[in-house]
PDB file of C-alpha atoms in Angstrom:
ATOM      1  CA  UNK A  22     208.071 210.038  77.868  1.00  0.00           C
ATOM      2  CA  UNK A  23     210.396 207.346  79.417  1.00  0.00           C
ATOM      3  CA  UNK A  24     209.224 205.877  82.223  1.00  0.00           C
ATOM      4  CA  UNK A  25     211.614 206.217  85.047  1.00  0.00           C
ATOM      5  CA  UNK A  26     210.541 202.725  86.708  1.00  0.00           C
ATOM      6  CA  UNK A  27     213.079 201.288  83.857  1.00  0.00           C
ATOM      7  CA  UNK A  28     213.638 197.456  83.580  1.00  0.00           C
ATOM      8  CA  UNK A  29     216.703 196.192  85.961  1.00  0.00           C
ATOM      9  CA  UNK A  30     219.631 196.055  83.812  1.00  0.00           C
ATOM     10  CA  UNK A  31     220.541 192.809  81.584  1.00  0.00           C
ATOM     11  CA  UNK A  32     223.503 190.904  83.589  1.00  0.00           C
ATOM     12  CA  UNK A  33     226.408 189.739  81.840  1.00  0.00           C
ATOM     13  CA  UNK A  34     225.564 186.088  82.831  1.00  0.00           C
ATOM     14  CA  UNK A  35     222.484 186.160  80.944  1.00  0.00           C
ATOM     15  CA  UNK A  36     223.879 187.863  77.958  1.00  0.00           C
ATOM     16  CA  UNK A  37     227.629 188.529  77.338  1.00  0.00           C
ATOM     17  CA  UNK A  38     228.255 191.767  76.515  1.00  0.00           C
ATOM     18  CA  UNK A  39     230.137 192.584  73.009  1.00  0.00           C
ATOM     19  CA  UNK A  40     229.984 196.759  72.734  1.00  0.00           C
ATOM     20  CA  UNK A  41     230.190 199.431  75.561  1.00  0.00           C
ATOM     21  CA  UNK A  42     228.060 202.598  74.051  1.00  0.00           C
ATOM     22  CA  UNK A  43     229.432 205.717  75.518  1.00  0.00           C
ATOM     23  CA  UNK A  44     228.143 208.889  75.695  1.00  0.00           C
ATOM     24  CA  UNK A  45     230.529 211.857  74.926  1.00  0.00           C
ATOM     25  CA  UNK A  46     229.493 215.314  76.173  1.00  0.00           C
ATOM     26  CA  UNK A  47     230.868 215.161  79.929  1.00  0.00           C
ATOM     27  CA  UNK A  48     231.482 211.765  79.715  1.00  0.00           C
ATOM     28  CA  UNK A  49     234.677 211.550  77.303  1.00  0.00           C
ATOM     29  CA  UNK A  50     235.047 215.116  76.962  1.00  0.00           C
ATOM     30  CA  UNK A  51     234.478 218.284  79.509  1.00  0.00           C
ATOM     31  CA  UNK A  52     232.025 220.318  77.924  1.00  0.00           C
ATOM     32  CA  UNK A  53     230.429 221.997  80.943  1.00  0.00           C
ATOM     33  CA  UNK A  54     233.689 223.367  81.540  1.00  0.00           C
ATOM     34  CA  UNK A  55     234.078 224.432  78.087  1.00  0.00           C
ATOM     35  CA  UNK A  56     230.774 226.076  77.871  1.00  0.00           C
ATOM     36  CA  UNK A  57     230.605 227.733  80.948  1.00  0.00           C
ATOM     37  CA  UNK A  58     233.964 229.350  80.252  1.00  0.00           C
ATOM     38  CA  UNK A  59     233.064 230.324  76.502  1.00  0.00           C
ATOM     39  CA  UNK A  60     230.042 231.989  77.673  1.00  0.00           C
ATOM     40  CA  UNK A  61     231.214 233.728  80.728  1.00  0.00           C
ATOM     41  CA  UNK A  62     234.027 235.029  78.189  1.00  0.00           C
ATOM     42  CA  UNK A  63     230.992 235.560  75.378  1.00  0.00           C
ATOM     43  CA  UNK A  64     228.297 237.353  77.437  1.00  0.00           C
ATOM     44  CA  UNK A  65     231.161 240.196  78.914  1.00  0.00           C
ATOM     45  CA  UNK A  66     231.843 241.104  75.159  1.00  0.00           C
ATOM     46  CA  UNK A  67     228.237 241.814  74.935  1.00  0.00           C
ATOM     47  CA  UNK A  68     227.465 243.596  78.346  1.00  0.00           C
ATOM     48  CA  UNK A  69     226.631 240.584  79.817  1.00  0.00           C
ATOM     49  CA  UNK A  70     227.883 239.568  83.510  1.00  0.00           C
ATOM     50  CA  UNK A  71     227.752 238.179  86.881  1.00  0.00           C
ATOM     51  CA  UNK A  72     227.535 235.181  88.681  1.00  0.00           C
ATOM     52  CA  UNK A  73     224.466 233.738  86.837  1.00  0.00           C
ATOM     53  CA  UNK A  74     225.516 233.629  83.550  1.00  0.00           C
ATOM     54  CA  UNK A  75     226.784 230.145  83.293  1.00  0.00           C
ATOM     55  CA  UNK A  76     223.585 228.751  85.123  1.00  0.00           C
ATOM     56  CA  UNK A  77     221.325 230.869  82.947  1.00  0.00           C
ATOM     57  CA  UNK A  78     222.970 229.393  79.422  1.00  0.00           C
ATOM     58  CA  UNK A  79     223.189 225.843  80.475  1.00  0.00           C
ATOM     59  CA  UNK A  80     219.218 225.905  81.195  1.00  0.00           C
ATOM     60  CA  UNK A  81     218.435 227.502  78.091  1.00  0.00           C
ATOM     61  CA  UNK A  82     220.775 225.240  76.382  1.00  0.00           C
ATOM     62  CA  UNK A  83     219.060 222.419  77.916  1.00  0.00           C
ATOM     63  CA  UNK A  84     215.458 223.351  77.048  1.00  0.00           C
ATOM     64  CA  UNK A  85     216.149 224.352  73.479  1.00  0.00           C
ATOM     65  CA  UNK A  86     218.776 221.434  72.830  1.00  0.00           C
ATOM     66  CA  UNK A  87     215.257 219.045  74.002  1.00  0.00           C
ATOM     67  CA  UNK A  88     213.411 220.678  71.637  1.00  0.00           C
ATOM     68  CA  UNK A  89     215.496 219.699  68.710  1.00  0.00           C
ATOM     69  CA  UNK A  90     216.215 216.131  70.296  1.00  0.00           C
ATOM     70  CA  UNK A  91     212.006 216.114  69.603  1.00  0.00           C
ATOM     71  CA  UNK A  92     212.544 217.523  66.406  1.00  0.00           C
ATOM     72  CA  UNK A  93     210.386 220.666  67.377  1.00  0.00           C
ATOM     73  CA  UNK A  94     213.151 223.110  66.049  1.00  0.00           C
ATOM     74  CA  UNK A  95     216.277 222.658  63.944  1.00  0.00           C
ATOM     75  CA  UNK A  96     219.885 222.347  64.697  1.00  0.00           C
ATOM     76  CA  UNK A  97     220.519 225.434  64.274  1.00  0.00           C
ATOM     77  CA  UNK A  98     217.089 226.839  65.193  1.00  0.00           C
ATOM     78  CA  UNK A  99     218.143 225.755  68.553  1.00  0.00           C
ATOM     79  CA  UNK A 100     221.321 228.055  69.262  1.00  0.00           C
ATOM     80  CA  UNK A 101     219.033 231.219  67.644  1.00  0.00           C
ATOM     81  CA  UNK A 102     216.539 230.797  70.377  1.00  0.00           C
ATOM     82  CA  UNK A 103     219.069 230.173  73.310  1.00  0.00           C
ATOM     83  CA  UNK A 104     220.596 233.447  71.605  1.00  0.00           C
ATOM     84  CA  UNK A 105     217.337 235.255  71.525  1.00  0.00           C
ATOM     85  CA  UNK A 106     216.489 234.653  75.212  1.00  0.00           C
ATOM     86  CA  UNK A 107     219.464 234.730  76.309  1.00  0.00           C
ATOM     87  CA  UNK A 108     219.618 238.338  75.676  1.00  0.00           C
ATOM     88  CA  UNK A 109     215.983 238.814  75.507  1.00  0.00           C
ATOM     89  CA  UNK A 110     216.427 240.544  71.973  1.00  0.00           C
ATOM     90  CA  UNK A 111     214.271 240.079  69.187  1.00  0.00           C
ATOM     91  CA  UNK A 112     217.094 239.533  66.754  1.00  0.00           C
ATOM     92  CA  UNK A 113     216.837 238.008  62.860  1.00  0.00           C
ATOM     93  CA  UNK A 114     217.762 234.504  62.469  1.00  0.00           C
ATOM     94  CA  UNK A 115     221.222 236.035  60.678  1.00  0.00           C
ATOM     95  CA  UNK A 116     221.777 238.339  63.824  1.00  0.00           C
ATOM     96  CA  UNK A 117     221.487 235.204  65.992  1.00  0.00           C
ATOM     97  CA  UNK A 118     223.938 233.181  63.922  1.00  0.00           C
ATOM     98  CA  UNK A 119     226.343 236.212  63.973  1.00  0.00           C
ATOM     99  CA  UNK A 120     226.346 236.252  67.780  1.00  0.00           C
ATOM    100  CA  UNK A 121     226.154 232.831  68.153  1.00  0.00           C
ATOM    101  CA  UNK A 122     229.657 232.085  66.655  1.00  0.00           C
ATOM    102  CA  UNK A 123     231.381 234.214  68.906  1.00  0.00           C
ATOM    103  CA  UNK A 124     229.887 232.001  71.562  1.00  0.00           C
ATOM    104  CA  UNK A 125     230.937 228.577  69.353  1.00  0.00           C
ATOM    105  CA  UNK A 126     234.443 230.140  68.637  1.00  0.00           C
ATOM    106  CA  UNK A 127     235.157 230.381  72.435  1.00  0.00           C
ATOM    107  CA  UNK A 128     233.440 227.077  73.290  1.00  0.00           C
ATOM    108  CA  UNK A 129     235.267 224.687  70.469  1.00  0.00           C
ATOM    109  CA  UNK A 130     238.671 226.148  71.774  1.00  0.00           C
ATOM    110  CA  UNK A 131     237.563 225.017  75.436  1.00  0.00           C
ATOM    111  CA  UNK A 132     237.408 220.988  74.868  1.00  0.00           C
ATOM    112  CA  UNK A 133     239.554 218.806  76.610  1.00  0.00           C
ATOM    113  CA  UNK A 134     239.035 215.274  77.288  1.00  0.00           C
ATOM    114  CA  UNK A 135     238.958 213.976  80.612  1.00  0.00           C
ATOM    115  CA  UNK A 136     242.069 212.094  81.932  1.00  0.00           C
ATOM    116  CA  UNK A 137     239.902 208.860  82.588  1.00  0.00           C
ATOM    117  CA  UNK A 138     238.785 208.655  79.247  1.00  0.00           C
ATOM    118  CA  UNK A 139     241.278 207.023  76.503  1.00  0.00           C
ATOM    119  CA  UNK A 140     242.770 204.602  79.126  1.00  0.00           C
ATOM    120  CA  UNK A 141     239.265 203.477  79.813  1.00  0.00           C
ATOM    121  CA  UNK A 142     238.556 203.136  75.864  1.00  0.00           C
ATOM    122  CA  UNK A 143     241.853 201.012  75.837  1.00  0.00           C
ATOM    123  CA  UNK A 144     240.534 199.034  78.230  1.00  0.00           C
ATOM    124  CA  UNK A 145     237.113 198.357  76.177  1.00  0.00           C
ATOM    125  CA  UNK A 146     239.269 197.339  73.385  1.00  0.00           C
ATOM    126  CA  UNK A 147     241.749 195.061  75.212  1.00  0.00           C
ATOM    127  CA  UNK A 148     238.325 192.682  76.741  1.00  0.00           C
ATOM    128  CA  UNK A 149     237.724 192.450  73.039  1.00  0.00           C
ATOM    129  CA  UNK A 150     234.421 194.576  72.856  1.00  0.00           C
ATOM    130  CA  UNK A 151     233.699 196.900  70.811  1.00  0.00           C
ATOM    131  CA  UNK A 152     233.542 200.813  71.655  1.00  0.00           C
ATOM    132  CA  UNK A 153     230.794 202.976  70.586  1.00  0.00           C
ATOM    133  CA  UNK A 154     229.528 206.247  71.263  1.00  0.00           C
ATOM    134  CA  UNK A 155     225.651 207.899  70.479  1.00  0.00           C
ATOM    135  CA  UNK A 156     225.664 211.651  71.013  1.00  0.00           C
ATOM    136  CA  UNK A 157     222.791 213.879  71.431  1.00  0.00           C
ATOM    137  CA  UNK A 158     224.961 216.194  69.482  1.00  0.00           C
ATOM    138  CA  UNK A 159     225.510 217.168  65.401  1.00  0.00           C
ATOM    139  CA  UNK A 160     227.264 214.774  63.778  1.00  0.00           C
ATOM    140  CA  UNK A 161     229.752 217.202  61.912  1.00  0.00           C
ATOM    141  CA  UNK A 162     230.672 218.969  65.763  1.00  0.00           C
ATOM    142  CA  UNK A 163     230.788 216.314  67.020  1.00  0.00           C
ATOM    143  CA  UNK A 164     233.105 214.184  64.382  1.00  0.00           C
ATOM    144  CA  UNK A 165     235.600 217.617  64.816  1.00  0.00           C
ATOM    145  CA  UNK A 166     235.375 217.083  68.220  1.00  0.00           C
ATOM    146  CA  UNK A 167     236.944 213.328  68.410  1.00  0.00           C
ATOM    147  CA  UNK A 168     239.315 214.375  65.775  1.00  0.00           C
ATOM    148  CA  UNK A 169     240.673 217.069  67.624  1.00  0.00           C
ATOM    149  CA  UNK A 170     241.100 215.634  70.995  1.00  0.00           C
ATOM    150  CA  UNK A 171     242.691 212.451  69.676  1.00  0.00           C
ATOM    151  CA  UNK A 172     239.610 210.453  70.243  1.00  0.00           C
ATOM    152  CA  UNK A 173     238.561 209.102  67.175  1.00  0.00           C
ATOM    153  CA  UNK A 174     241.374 205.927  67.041  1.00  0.00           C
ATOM    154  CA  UNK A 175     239.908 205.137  69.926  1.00  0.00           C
ATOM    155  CA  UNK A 176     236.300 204.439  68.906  1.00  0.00           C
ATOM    156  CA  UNK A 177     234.808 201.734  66.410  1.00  0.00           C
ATOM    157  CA  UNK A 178     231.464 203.578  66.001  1.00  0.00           C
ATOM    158  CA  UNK A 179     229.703 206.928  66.120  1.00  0.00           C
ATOM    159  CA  UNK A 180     226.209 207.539  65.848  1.00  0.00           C
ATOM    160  CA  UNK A 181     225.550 211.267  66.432  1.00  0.00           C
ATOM    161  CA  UNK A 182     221.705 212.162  66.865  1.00  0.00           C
ATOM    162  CA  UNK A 183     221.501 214.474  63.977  1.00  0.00           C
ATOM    163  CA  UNK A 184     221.341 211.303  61.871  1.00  0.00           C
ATOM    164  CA  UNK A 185     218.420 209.837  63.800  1.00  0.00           C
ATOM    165  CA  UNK A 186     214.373 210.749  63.824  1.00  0.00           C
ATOM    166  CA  UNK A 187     214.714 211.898  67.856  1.00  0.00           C
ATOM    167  CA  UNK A 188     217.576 211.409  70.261  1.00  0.00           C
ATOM    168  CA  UNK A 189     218.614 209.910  73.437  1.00  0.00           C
ATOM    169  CA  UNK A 190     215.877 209.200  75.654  1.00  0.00           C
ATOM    170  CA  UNK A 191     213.936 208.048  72.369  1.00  0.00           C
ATOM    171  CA  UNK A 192     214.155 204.408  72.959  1.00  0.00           C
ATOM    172  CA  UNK A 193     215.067 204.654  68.453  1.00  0.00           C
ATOM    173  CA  UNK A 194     218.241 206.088  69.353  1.00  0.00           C
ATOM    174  CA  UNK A 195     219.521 203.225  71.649  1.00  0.00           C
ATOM    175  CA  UNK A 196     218.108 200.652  68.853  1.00  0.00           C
ATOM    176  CA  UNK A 197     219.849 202.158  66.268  1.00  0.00           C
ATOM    177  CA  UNK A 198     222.962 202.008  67.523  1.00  0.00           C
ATOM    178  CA  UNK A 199     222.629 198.121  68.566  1.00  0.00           C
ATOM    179  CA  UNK A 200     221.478 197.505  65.574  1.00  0.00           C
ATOM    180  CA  UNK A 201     224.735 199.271  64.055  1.00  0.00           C
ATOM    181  CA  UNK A 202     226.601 197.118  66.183  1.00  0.00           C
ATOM    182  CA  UNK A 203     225.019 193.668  65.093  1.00  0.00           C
ATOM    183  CA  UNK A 204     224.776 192.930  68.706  1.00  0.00           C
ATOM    184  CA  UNK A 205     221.580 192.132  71.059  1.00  0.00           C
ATOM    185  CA  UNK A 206     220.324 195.300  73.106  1.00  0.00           C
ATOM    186  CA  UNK A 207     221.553 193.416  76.248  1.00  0.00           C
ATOM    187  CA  UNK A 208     224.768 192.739  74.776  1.00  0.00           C
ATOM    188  CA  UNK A 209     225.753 196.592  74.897  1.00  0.00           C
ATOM    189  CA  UNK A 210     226.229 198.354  78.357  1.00  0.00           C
ATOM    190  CA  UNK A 211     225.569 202.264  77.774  1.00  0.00           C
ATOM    191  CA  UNK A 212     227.791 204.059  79.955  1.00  0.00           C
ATOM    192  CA  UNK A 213     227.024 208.015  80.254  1.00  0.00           C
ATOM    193  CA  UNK A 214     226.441 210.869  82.565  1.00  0.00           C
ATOM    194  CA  UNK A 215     222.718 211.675  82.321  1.00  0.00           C
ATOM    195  CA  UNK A 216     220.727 209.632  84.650  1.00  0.00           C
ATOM    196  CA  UNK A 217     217.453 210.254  82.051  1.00  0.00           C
ATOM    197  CA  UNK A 218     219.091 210.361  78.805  1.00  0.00           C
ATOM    198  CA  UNK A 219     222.083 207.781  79.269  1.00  0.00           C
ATOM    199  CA  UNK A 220     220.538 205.778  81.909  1.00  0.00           C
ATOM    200  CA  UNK A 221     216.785 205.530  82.244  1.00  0.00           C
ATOM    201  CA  UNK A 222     216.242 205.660  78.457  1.00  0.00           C
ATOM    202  CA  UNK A 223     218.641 203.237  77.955  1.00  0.00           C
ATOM    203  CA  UNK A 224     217.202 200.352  80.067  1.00  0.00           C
ATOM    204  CA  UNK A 225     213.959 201.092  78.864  1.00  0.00           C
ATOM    205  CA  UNK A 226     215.605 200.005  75.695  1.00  0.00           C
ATOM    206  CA  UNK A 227     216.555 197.162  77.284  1.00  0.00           C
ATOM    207  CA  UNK A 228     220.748 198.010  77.262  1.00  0.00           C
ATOM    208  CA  UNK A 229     222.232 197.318  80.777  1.00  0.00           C
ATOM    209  CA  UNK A 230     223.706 200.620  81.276  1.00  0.00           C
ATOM    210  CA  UNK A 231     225.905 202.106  84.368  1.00  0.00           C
ATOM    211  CA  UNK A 232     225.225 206.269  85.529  1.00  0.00           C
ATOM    212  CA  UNK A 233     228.715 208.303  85.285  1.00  0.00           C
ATOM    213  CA  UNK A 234     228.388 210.511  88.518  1.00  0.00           C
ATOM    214  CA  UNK A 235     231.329 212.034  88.490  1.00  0.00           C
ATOM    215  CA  UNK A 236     230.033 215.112  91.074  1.00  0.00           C
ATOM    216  CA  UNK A 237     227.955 212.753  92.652  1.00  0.00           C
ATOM    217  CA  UNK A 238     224.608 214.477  92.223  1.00  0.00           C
ATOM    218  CA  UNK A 239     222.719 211.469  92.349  1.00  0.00           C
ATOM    219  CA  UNK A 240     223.873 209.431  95.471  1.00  0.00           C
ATOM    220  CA  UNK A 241     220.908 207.747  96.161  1.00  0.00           C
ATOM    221  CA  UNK A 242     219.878 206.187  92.727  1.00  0.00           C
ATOM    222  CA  UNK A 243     219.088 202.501  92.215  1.00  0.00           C
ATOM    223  CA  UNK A 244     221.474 202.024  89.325  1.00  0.00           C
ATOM    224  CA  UNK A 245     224.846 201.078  88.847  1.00  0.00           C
ATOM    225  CA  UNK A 246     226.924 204.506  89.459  1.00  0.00           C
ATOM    226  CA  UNK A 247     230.431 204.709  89.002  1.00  0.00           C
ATOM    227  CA  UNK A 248     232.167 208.171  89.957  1.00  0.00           C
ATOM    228  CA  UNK A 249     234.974 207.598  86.959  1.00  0.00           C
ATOM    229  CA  UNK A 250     235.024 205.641  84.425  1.00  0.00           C
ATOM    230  CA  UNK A 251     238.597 204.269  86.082  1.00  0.00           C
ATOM    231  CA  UNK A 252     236.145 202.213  88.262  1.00  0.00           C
ATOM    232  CA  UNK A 253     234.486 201.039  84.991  1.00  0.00           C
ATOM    233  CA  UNK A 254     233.941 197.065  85.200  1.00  0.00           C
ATOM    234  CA  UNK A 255     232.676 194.666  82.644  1.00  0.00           C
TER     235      UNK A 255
END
């Protein structure tokens, strides 16, 4: 487990940075939007409704999409056991995969980027740094996913965590990447929206890395916290 009494973050005086690491689920790209929509739209086609829906599939999603960061389940194991509880059904792993793509259908036709995003990629790339991302996500989803929302140009390097032996907070996921890069750990700022997964695990990496609040949920923290990435210094 990461301990949350991470190391202050490396300044730029000591080390000069030469990559900003982004994060991309709801930091480049909406995708609580997109999912709560998909499965709002999902669940009524099954029976399913009312106010709690969206709450209910983002917590599953969240406990089984940890398990497979760990490397407890598969990718795909994942999505049959939100599926499974979801509906509390005791349904074959082919029955889950059948239901689960009317989910997936709904939710890849929801992405959109945010409106900060590219100009703040620009940005990166006009200081002369290099822009990465590392994604808890599967690589192939996630490749579509830059593709399609005119994203990829934009970005030097992608490490998805499908690729890796655990993902973000593993401290191996950070190292990986900076290692990708060619740079020192402290020479990469992470930039994301989890205070835990971007944040935390990053410094206890030893990256310098700045929390993306952009509801501010976390107004009290003692790291850096921007509220857009507009406001994005380096």
């Amino acid at each position: 487990m990461i301990d949350t009494a991470a190391p202050p973050p490396v300044t730029r005086a000591d080390t000069p940075l030469r990559a900003i690491v982004f994060d991309l689920d709801d930091t480049l790209v909406d995708q609580v939007t997109a999912s709560g929509a998909a499965v709002v739209a999902w669940a009524a086609t099954l029976g399913v409704t009312g106010p709690d829906v969206p709450g209910r599939w983002a917590a599953l999603s969240e406990r089984h999409y940890a398990r497979y960061q760990q490397r407890e389940i598969t990718f795909s194991g994942q999505r049959r056991e939100r599926v499974r509880e979801f509906l509390a059904a005791d349904l074959s792993d082919a029955e889950a995969d059948g239901l689960f793509a009317g989910y997936l259908e709904r939710y890849e036709a929801g992405w959109t980027v945010f409106g900060d995003a590219i100009p703040a990629l620009r940005r990166v790339r006009a200081a002369g740094l290099t822009v990465a991302v590392l994604t808890n996500g599967d690589e192939g989803q996630q490749r579509r996913k830059l593709d399609r929302l005119g994203l990829a140009p934009e970005i030097d390097l992608m490490v998805a965590s499908s690729s890796l032996p655990a993902g973000k907070p593993d401290p191996r996921a950070y190292r990986h990447v900076v290692d990708l890069l060619g740079v020192d750990a402290g020479a990469a700022l992470m930039v994301g929206d989890s205070l835990v997964k971007d944040v935390r695990g990053a410094l206890a990496a030893g990256l310098p890395a700045v929390l993306l609040d952009r509801f501010d949920a976390h107004p009290t923290t003692d790291v850096r916290r921007i509220r857009t990435l507009d406001e994005l210094t380096f």
